mmCIF file of C-alpha atoms in Angstrom:
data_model
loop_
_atom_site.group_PDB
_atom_site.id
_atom_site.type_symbol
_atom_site.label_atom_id
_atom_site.label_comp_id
_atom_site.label_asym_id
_atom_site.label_seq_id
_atom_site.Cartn_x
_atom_site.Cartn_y
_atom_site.Cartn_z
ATOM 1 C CA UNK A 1 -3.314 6.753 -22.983
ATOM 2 C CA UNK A 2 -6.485 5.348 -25.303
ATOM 3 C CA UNK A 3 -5.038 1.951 -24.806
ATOM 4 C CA UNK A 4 -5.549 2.068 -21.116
ATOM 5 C CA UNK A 5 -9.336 3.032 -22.199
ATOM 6 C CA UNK A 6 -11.042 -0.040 -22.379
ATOM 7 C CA UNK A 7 -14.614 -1.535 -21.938
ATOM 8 C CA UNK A 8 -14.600 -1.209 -17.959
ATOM 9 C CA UNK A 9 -12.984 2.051 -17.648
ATOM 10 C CA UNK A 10 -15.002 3.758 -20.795
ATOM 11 C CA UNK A 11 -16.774 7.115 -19.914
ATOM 12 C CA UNK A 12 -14.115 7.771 -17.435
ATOM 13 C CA UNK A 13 -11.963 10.528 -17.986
ATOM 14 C CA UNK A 14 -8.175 10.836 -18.075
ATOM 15 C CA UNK A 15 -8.299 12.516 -14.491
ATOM 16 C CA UNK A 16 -10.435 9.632 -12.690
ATOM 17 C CA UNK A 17 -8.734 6.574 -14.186
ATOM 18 C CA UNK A 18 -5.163 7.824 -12.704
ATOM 19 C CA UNK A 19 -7.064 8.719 -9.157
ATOM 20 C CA UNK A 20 -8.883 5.267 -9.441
ATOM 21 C CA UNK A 21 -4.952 3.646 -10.748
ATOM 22 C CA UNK A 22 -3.457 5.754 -8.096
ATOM 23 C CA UNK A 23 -5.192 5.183 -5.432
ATOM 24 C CA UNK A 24 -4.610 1.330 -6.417
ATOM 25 C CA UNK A 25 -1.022 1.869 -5.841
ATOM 26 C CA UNK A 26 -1.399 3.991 -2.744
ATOM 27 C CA UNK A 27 -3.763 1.583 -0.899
ATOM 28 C CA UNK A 28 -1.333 -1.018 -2.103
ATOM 29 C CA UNK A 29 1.736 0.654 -1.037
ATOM 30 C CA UNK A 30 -0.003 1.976 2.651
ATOM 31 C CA UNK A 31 -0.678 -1.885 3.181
ATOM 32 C CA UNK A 32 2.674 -2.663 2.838
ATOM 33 C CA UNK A 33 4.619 -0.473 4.595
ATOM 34 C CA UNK A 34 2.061 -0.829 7.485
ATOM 35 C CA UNK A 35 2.864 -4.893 7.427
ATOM 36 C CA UNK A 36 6.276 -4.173 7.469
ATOM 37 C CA UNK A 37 6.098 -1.445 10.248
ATOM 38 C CA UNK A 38 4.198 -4.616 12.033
ATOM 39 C CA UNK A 39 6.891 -6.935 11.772
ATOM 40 C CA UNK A 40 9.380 -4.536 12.587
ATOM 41 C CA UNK A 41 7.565 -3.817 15.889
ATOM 42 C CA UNK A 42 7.088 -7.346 16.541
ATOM 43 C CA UNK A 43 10.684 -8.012 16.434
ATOM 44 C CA UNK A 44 12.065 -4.966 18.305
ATOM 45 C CA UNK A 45 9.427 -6.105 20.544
ATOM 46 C CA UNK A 46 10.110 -9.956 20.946
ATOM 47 C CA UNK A 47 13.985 -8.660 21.019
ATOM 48 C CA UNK A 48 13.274 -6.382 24.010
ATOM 49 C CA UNK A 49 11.475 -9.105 25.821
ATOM 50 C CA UNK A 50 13.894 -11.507 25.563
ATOM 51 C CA UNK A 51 16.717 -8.753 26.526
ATOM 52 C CA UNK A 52 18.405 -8.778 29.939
ATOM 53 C CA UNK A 53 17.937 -4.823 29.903
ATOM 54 C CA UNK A 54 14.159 -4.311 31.516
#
């Protein structure tokens, strides 16, 4: 894990640089998912309007 230790991250410990990595990837992965809940909406959405079944 040293090798993941350099200039920016020294002074950190092991324990923040995975929270600060992690939450990285979390923010990252919420993003994501929420676009693709978006489009997913959109569609069912558009699909519905266009639907003879109101």
């Amino acid at each position: 894990m040293d090798t993941m230790r350099t200039n920016n991250y020294r002074g950190l410990t092991d324990a923040q640089l995975t929270e600060i990595v992690g939450g990285r990837i979390l923010t990252r992965f919420k993003q994501f998912m929420i676009q693709r809940w978006e489009n997913i909406v959109r569609n069912w959405i558009d699909g519905f309007n266009s639907s003879p079944f109101h």
